[in-house]
C-alpha positions as a Markdown table, in Angstrom:
| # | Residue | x | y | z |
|---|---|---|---|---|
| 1 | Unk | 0.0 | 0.0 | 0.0 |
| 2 | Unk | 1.1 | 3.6 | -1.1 |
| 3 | Unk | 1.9 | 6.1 | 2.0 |
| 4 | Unk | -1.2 | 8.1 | 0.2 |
| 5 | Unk | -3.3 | 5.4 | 0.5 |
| 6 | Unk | -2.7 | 4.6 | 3.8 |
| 7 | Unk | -2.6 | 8.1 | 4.5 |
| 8 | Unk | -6.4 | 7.9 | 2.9 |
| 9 | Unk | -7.4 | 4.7 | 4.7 |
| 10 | Unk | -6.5 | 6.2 | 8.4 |
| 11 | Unk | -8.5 | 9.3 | 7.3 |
| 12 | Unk | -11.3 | 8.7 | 5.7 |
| 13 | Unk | -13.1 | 11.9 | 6.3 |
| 14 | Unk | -9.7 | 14.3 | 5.7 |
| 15 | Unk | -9.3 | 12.5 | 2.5 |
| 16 | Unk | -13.3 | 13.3 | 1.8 |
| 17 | Unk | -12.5 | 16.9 | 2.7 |
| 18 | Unk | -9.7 | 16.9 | -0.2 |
| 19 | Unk | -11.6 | 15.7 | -2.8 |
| 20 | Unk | -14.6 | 18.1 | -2.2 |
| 21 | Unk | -12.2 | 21.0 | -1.5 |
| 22 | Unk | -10.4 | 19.8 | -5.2 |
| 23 | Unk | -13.8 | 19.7 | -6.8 |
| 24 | Unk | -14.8 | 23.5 | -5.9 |
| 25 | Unk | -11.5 | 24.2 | -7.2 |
| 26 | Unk | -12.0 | 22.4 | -10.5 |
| 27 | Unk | -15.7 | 24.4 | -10.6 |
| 28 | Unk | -13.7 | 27.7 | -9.8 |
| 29 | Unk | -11.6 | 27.1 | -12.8 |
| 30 | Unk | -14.2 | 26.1 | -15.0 |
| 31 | Unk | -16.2 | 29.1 | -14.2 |
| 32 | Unk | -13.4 | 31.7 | -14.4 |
| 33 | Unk | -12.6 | 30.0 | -17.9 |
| 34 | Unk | -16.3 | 30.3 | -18.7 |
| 35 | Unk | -16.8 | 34.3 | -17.4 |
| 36 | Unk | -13.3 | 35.6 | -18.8 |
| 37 | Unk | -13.0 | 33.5 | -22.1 |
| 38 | Unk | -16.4 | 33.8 | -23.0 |
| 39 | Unk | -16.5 | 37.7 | -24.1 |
| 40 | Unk | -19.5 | 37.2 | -26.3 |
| 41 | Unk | -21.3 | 34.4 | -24.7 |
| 42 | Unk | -23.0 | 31.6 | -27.5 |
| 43 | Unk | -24.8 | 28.4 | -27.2 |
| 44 | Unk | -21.7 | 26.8 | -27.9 |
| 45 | Unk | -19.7 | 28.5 | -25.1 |
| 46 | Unk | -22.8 | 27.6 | -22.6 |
| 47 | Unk | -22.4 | 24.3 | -23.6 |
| 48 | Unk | -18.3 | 23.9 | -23.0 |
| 49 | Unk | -19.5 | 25.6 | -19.5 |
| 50 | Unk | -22.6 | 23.5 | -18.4 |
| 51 | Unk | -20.5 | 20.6 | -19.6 |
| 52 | Unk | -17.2 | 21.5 | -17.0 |
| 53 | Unk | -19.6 | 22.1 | -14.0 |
| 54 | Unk | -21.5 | 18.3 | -14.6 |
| 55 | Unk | -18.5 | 16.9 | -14.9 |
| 56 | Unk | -16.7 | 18.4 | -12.2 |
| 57 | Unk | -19.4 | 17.9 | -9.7 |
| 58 | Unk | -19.0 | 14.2 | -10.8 |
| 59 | Unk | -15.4 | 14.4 | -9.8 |
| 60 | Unk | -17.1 | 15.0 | -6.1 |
| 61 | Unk | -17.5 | 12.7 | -3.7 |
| 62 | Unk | -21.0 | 12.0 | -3.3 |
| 63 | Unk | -21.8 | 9.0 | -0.8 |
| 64 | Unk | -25.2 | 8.5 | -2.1 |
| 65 | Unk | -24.2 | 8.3 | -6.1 |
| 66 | Unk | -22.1 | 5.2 | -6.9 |
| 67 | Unk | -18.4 | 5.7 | -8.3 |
| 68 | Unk | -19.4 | 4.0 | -11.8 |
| 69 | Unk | -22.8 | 6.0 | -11.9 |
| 70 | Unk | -20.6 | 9.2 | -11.6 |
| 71 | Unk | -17.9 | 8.1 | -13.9 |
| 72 | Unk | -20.4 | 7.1 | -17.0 |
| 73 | Unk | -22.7 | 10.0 | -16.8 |
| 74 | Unk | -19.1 | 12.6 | -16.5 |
| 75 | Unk | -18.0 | 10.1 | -19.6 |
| 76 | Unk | -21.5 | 10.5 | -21.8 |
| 77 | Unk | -21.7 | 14.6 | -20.7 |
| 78 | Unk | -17.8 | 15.3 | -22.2 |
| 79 | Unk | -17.8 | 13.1 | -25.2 |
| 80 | Unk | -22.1 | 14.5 | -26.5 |
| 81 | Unk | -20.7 | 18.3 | -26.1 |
| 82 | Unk | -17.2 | 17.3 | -27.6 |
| 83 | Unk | -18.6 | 16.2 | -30.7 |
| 84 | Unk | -21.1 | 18.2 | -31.0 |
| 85 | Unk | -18.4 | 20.9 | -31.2 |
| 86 | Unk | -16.5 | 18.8 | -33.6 |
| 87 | Unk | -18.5 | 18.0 | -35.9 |
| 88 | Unk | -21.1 | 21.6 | -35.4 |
| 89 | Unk | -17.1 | 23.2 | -36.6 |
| 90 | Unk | -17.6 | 25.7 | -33.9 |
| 91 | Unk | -14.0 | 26.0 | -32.8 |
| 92 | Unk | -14.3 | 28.3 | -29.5 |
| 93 | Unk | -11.3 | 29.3 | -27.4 |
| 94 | Unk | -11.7 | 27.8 | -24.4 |
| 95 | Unk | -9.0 | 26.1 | -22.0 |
| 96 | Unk | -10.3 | 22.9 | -20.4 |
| 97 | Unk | -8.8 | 22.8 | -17.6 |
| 98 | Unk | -10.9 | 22.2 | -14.7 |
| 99 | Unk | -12.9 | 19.2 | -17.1 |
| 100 | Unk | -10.2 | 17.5 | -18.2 |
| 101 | Unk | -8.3 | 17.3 | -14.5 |
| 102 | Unk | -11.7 | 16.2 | -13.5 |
| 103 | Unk | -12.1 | 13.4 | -16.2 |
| 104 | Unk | -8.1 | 12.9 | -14.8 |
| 105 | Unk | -9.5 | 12.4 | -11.0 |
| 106 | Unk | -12.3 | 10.5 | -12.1 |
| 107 | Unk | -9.7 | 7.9 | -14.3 |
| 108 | Unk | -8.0 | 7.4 | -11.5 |
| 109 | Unk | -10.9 | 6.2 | -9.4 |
| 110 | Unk | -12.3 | 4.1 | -12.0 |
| 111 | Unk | -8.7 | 2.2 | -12.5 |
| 112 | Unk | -8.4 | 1.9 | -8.8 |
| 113 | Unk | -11.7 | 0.5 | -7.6 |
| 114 | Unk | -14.0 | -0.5 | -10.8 |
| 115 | Unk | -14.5 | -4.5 | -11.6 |
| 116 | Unk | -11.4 | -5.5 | -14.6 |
| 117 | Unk | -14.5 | -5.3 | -17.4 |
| 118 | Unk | -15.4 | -2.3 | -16.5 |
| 119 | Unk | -12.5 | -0.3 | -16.1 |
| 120 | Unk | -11.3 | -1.7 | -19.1 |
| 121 | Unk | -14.1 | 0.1 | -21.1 |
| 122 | Unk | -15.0 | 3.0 | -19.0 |
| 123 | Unk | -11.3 | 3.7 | -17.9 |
| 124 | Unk | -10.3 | 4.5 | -22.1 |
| 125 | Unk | -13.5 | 6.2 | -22.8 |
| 126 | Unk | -12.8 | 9.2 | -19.6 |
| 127 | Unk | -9.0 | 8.5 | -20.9 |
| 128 | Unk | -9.5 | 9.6 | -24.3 |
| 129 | Unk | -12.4 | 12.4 | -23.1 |
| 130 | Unk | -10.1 | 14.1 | -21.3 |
| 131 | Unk | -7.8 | 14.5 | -24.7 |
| 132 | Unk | -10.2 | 15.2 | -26.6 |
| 133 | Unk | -11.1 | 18.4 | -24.2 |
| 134 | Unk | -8.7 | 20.5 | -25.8 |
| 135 | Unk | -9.7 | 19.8 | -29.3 |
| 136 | Unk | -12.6 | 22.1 | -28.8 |
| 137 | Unk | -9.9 | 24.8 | -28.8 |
| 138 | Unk | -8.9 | 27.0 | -31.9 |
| 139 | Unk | -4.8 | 26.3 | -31.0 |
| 140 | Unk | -6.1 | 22.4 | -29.6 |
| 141 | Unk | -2.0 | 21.6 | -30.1 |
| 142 | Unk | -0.5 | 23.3 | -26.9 |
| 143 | Unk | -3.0 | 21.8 | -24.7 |
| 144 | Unk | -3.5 | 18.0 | -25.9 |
| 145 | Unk | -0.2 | 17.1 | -25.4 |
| 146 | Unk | -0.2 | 18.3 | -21.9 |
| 147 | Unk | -3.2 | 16.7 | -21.7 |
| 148 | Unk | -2.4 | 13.5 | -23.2 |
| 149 | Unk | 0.8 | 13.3 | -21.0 |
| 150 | Unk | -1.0 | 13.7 | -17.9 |
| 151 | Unk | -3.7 | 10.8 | -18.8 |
| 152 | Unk | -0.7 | 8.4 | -19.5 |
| 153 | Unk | 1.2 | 9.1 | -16.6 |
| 154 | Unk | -2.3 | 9.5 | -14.1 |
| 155 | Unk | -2.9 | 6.0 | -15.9 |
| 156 | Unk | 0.1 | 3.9 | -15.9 |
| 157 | Unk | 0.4 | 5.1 | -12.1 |
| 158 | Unk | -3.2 | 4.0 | -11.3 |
| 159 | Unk | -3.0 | 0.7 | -13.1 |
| 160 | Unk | 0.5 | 0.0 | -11.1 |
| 161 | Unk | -1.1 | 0.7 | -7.9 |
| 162 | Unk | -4.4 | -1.6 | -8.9 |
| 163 | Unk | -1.4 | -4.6 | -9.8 |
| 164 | Unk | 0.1 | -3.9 | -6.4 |
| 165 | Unk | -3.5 | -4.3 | -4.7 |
| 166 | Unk | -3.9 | -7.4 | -6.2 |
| 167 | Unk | -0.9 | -9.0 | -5.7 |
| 168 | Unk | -1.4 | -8.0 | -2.0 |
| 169 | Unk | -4.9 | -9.7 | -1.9 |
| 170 | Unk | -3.6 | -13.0 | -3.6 |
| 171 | Unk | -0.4 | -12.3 | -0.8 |
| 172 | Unk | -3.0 | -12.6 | 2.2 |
| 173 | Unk | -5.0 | -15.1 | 0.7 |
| 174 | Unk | -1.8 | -17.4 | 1.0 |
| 175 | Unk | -1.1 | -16.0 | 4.8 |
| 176 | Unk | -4.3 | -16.7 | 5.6 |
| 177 | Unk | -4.7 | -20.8 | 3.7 |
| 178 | Unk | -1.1 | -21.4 | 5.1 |
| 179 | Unk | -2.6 | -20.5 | 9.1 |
| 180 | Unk | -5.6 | -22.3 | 8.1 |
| 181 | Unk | -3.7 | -25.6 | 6.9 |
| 182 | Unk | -1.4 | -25.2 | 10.1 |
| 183 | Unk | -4.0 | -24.4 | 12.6 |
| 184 | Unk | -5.7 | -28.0 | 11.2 |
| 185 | Unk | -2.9 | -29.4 | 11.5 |
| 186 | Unk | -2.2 | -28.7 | 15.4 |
| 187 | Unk | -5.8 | -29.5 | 15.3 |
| 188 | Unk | -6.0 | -32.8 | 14.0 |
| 189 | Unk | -2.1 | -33.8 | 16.8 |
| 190 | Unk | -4.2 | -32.4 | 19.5 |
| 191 | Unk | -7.4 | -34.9 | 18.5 |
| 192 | Unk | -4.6 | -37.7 | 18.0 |
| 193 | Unk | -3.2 | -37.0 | 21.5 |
| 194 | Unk | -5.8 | -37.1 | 23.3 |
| 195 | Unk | -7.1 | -40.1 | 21.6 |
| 196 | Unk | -4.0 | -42.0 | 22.6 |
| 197 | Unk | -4.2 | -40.9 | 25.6 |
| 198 | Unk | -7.9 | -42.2 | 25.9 |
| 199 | Unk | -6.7 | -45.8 | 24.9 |
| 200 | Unk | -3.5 | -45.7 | 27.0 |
| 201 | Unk | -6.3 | -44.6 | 30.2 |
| 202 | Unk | -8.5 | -47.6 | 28.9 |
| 203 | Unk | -6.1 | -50.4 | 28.3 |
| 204 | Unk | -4.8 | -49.7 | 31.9 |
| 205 | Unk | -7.8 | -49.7 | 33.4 |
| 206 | Unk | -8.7 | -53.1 | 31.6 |
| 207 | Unk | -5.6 | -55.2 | 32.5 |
| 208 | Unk | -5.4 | -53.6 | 36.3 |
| 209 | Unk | -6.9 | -54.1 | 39.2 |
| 210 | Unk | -8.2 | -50.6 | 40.3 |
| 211 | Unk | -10.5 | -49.6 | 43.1 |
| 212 | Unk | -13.4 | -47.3 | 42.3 |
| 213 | Unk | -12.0 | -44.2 | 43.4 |
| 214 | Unk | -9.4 | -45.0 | 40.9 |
| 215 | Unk | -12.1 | -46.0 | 38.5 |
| 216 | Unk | -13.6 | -42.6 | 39.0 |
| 217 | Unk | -10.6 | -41.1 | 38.5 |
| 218 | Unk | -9.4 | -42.8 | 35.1 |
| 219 | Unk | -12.7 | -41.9 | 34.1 |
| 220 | Unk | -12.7 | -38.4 | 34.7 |
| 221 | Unk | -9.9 | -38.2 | 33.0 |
| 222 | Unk | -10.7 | -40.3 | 29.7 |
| 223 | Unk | -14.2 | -38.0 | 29.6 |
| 224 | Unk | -12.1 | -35.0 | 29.7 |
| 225 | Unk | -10.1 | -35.5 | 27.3 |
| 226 | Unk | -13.2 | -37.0 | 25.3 |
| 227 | Unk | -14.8 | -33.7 | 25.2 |
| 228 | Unk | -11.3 | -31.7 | 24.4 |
| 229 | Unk | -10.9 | -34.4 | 21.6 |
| 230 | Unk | -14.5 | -33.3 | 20.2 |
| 231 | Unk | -13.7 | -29.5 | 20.5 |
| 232 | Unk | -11.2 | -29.5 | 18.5 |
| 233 | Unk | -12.3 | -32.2 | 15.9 |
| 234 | Unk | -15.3 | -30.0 | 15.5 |
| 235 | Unk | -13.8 | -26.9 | 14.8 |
| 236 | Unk | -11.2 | -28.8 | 12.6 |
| 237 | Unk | -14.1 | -30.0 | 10.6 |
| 238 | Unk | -15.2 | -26.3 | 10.1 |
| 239 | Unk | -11.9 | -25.0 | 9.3 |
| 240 | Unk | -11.9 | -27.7 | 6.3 |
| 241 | Unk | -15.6 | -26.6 | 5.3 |
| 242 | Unk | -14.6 | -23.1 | 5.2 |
| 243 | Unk | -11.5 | -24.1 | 3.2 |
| 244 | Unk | -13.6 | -26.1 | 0.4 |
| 245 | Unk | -16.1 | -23.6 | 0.1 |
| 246 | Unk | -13.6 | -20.7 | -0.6 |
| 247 | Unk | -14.5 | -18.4 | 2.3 |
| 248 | Unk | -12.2 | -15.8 | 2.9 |
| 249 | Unk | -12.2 | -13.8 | 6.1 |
| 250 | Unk | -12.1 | -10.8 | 6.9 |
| 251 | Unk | -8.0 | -9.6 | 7.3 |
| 252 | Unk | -8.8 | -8.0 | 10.7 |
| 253 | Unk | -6.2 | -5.5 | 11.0 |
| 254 | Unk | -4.1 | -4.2 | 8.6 |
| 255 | Unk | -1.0 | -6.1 | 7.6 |
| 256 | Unk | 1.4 | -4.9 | 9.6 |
| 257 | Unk | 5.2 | -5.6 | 9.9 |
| 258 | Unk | 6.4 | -8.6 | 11.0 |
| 259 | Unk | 7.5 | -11.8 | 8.9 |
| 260 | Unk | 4.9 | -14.4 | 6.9 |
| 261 | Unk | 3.3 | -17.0 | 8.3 |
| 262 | Unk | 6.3 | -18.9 | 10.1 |
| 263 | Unk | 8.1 | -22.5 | 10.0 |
| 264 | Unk | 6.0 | -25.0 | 9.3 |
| 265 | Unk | 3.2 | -22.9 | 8.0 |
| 266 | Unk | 3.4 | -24.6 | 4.4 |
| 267 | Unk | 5.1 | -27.9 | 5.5 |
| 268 | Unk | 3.9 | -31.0 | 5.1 |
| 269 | Unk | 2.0 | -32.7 | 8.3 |
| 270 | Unk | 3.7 | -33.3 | 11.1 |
| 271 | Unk | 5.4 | -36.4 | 12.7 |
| 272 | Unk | 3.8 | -38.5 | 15.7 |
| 273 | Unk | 1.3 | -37.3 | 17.8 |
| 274 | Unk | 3.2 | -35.0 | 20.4 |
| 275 | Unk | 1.1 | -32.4 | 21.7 |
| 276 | Unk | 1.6 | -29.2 | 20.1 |
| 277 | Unk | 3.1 | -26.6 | 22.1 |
| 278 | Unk | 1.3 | -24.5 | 25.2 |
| 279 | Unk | 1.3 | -22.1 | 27.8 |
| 280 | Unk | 4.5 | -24.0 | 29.5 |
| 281 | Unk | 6.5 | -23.2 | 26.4 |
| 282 | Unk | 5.3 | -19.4 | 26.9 |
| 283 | Unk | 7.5 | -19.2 | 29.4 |
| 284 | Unk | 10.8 | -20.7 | 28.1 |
| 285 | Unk | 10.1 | -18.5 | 24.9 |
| 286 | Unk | 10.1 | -15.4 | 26.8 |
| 287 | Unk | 13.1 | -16.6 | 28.9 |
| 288 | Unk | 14.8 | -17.2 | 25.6 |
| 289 | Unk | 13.9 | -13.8 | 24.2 |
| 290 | Unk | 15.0 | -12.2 | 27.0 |
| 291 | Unk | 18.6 | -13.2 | 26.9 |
| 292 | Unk | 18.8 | -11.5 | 23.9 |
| 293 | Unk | 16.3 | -9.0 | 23.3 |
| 294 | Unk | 14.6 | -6.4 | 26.3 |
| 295 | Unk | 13.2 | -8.6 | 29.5 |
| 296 | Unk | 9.9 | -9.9 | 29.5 |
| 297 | Unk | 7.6 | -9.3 | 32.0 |
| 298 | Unk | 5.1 | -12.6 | 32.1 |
| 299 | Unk | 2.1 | -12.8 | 33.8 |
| 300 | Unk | -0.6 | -16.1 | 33.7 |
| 301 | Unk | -3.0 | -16.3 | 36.0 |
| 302 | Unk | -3.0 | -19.3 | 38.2 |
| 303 | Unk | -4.3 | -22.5 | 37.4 |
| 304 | Unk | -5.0 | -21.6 | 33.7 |
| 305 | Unk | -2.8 | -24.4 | 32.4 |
| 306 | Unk | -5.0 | -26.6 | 33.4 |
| 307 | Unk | -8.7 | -24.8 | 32.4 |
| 308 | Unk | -7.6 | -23.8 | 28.7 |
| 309 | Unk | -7.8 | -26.3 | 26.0 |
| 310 | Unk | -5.4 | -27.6 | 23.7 |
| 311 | Unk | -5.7 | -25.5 | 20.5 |
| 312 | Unk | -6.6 | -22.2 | 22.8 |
| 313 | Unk | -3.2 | -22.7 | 24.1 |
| 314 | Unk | -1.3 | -23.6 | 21.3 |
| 315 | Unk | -2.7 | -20.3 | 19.2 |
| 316 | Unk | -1.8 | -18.3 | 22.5 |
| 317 | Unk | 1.6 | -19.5 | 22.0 |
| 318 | Unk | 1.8 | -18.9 | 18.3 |
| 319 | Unk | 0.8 | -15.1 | 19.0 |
| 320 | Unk | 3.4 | -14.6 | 21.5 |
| 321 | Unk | 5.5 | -16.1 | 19.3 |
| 322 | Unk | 4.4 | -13.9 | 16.0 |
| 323 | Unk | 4.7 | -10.6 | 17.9 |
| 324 | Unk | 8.0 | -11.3 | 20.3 |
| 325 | Unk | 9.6 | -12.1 | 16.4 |
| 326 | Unk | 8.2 | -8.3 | 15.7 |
| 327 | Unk | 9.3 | -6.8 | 18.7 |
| 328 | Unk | 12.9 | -8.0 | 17.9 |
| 329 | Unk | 12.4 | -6.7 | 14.5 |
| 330 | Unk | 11.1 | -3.7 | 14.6 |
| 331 | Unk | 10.4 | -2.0 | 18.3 |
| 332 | Unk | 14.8 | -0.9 | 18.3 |
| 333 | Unk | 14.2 | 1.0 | 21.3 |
| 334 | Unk | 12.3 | -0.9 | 23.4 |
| 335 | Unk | 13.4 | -1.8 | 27.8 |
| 336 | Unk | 10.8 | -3.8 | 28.2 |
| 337 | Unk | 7.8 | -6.2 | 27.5 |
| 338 | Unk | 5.0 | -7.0 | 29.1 |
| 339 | Unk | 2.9 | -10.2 | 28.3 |
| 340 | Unk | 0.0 | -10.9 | 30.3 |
| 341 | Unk | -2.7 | -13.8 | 29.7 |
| 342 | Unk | -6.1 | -14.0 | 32.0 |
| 343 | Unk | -9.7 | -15.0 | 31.5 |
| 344 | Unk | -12.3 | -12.7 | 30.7 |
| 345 | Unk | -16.1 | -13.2 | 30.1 |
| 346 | Unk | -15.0 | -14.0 | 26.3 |
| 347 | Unk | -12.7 | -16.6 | 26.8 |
| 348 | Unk | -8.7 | -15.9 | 27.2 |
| 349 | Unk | -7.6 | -12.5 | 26.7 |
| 350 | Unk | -3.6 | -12.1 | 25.7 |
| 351 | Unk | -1.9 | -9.1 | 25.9 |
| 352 | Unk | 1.4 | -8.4 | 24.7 |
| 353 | Unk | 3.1 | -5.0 | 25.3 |
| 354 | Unk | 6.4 | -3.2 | 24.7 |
| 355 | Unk | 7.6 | 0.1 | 25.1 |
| 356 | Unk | 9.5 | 0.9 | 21.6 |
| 357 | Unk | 9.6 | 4.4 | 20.1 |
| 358 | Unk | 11.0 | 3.5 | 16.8 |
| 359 | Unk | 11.3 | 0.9 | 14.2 |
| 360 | Unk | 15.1 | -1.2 | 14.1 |
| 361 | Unk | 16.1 | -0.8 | 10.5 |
| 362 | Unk | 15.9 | -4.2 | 8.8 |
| 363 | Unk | 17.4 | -5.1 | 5.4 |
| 364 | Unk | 15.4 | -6.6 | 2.6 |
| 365 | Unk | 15.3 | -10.1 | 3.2 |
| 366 | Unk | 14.9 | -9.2 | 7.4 |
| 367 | Unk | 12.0 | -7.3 | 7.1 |
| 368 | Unk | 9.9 | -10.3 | 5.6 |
| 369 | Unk | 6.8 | -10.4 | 4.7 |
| 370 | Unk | 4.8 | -8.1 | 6.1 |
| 371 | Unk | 2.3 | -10.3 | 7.2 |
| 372 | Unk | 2.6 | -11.3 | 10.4 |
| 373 | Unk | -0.3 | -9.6 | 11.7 |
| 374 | Unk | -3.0 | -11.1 | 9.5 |
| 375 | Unk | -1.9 | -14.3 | 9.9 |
| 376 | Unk | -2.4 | -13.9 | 13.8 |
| 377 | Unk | -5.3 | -12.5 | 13.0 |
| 378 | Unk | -6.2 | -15.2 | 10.9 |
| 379 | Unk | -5.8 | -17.9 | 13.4 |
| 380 | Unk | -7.6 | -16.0 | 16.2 |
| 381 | Unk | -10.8 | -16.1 | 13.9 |
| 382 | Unk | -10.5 | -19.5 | 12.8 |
| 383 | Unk | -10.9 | -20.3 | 16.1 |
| 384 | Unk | -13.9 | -17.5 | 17.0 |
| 385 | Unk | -12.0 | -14.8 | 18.0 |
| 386 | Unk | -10.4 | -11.9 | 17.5 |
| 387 | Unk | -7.1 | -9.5 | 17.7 |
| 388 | Unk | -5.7 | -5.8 | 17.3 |
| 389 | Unk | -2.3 | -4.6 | 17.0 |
| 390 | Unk | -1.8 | -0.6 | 17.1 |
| 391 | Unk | 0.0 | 1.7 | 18.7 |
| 392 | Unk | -0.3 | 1.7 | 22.8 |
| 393 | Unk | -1.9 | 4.8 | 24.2 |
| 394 | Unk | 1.2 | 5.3 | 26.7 |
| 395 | Unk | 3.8 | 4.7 | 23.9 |
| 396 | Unk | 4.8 | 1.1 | 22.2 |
| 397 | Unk | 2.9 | -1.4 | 20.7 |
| 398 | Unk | 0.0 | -3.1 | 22.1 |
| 399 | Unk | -1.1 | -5.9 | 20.6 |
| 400 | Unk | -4.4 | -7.8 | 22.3 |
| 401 | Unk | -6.5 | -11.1 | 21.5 |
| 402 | Unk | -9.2 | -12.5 | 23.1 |
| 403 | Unk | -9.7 | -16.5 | 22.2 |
| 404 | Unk | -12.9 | -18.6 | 23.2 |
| 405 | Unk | -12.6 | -21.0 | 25.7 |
């Protein structure tokens, strides 16, 4: 994404504000064209005038007209009074300006956010509108090739950005499939586990001699483990359902920095059935990170290990995982992080904090992919929840989930 568009995207209304404020502009021209070229005012020059003001107010943002709606009627207005002129020979001396950097503003659009078909049609006709502007002209040369230049350059640079937003969609789509595949994956070891450990519980009940409190207690324990083995075979079976029918969630927040989707994330399935990893390796990652990076400040509340479920904590330990890996990256300045994990009315809620002020700067193949973020998010959905990364309102980088339980 551009540093405009983002720009744009953070401030929706501002960037509103712009466009109106360019329109009046683009009306101001067209009017001072119409009052100070126009000495002896003619059908024809009330024509070139109506014409710049309808096409101009198209240029505006108007929430309750579509884009396309505004583009083809500022398309059909341009092209009727250009050939008219034309082919009526009634030459006038007229600039253009403000309707053919209007017909410019509204290419731009179109290329950006129109479906391929239609872009492809509408996109030449406002292209080739806004050159033919100055050919109502009696000296048409000085002005079409300014004119023509600009639609060139205001259309290569759209279409580049368009390819760029594409190839970002397809980018996330693969984030997003590879969390998918591994979250099933660390899915279908956690089912396995506790499946072997339901036959391991049985078997030794069978060839033992056990009193009925131990009974009870084998029991209690192959039932648990029952109904964790169900949990997550249930929402494995809806992360495959989502998969084959093509669904594609939403991205959550904003890619932000941070690498792709992480070892294993496109790897083939995984060895054995060893539980995936938990809350337990929480705390030798941050001890690990903390020999070489800022200390970590750890917080779990007590006895959670043993009320959270498999795939709840292995997703928990993926996220610290995903944003310790950006902190080390990109918070250069941070002293300190804070990680805390507690239940809420929602399920588990994960904090992780740090107190950077500026991003470490990272060489091409450090940076990665960018993705980091949407493929937490990704796997915080996929299992019903949700996360945010932004800015901390004390400083740093706050990054929060809240999982289902």
């Amino acid at each position: 994404m551009s540093p405009l568009a983002g720009w744009a995207r953070r401030h929706p209304h501002a960037a509103d504000w712009i466009r109106l404020c360019l329109s009046l502009v683009l009306l101001a021209l067209v009017t001072f064209e119409g009052v100070v070229l126009a000495r002896r005012p003619s059908l024809p020059h009330a024509a070139v005038w109506i014409s710049g003001i309808l096409v101009c107010l198209s240029a505006a943002p108007w929430p309750a007209v579509p884009l396309l709606a505004r583009a083809w009627f500022a398309a059909a207005v341009t092209w009727t009074v250009t050939l008219l002129l034309i082919f009526g020979n009634h030459p006038l001396v007229v600039w253009g300006g403000g309707e053919a950097i209007a017909l410019l503003v509204l290419l731009s659009q179109v290329l950006l956010r129109a479906p391929a078909r239609t872009a492809a049609v509408l996109g030449p006709l406002l292209g080739l509108g806004c050159m033919a502007v100055p050919v109502r002209d009696t000296d048409p040369g000085r002005f079409t090739l300014l004119f023509s230049v600009l639609t060139v350059v205001v259309g290569a640079y759209s279409l580049l950005l368009r390819l760029q937003s594409v190839q970002r969609v397809r980018e996330l789509r693969a984030v997003r499939t590879a969390e998918r595949l591994e979250l099933a994956r660390e899915l279908h070891d956690l089912v396995a586990h506790h499946v072997t450990g339901i036959v391991v519980e049985a078997r030794a009940a069978r060839y033992t001699k056990v009193s009925a409190d131990r009974a009870a207690e084998i029991f209690g324990r192959i039932e648990a483990a029952g109904d964790e083995a169900l949990g997550s075979m249930r929402r494995l079976v809806k992360i495959l359902r989502e998969d084959e029918a093509g669904a594609a969630p939403g991205a959550g927040p904003g890619g932000g920095p941070g690498p792709g989707p992480g070892p294993g994330g496109a790897a083939g399935s995984r060895a054995g059935t060893a539980p995936v990893a938990g809350l337990a390796d929480i705390r030798g990652l941050t001890e690990r990170f903390s020999v070489t990076g800022p200390p970590v400040v750890l917080y779990i509340e007590q006895g959670l290990e043993n009320r959270l479920p498999g795939d709840v904590a292995a997703t928990a330990h993926r996220i610290v995982l995903e944003a310790l890996t950006n902190i080390g990256k990109h918070a250069a300045t941070a002293t300190a992080v804070r990680i805390g994990l507690r239940t809420v009315p929602a399920g588990l809620e994960l904090r992780i904090a740090d107190d950077g002020g500026r991003p470490a700067r990272l060489s091409e193949q450090a940076r990665g992919g960018g993705y980091g973020l949407v493929g937490m998010a990704e796997r915080a959905e996929a299992l019903g929840g949700s996360l945010t990364a932004g800015p901390a309102p004390e400083g740093g980088w706050l990054v929060t989930a809240v999982l289902p339980i």
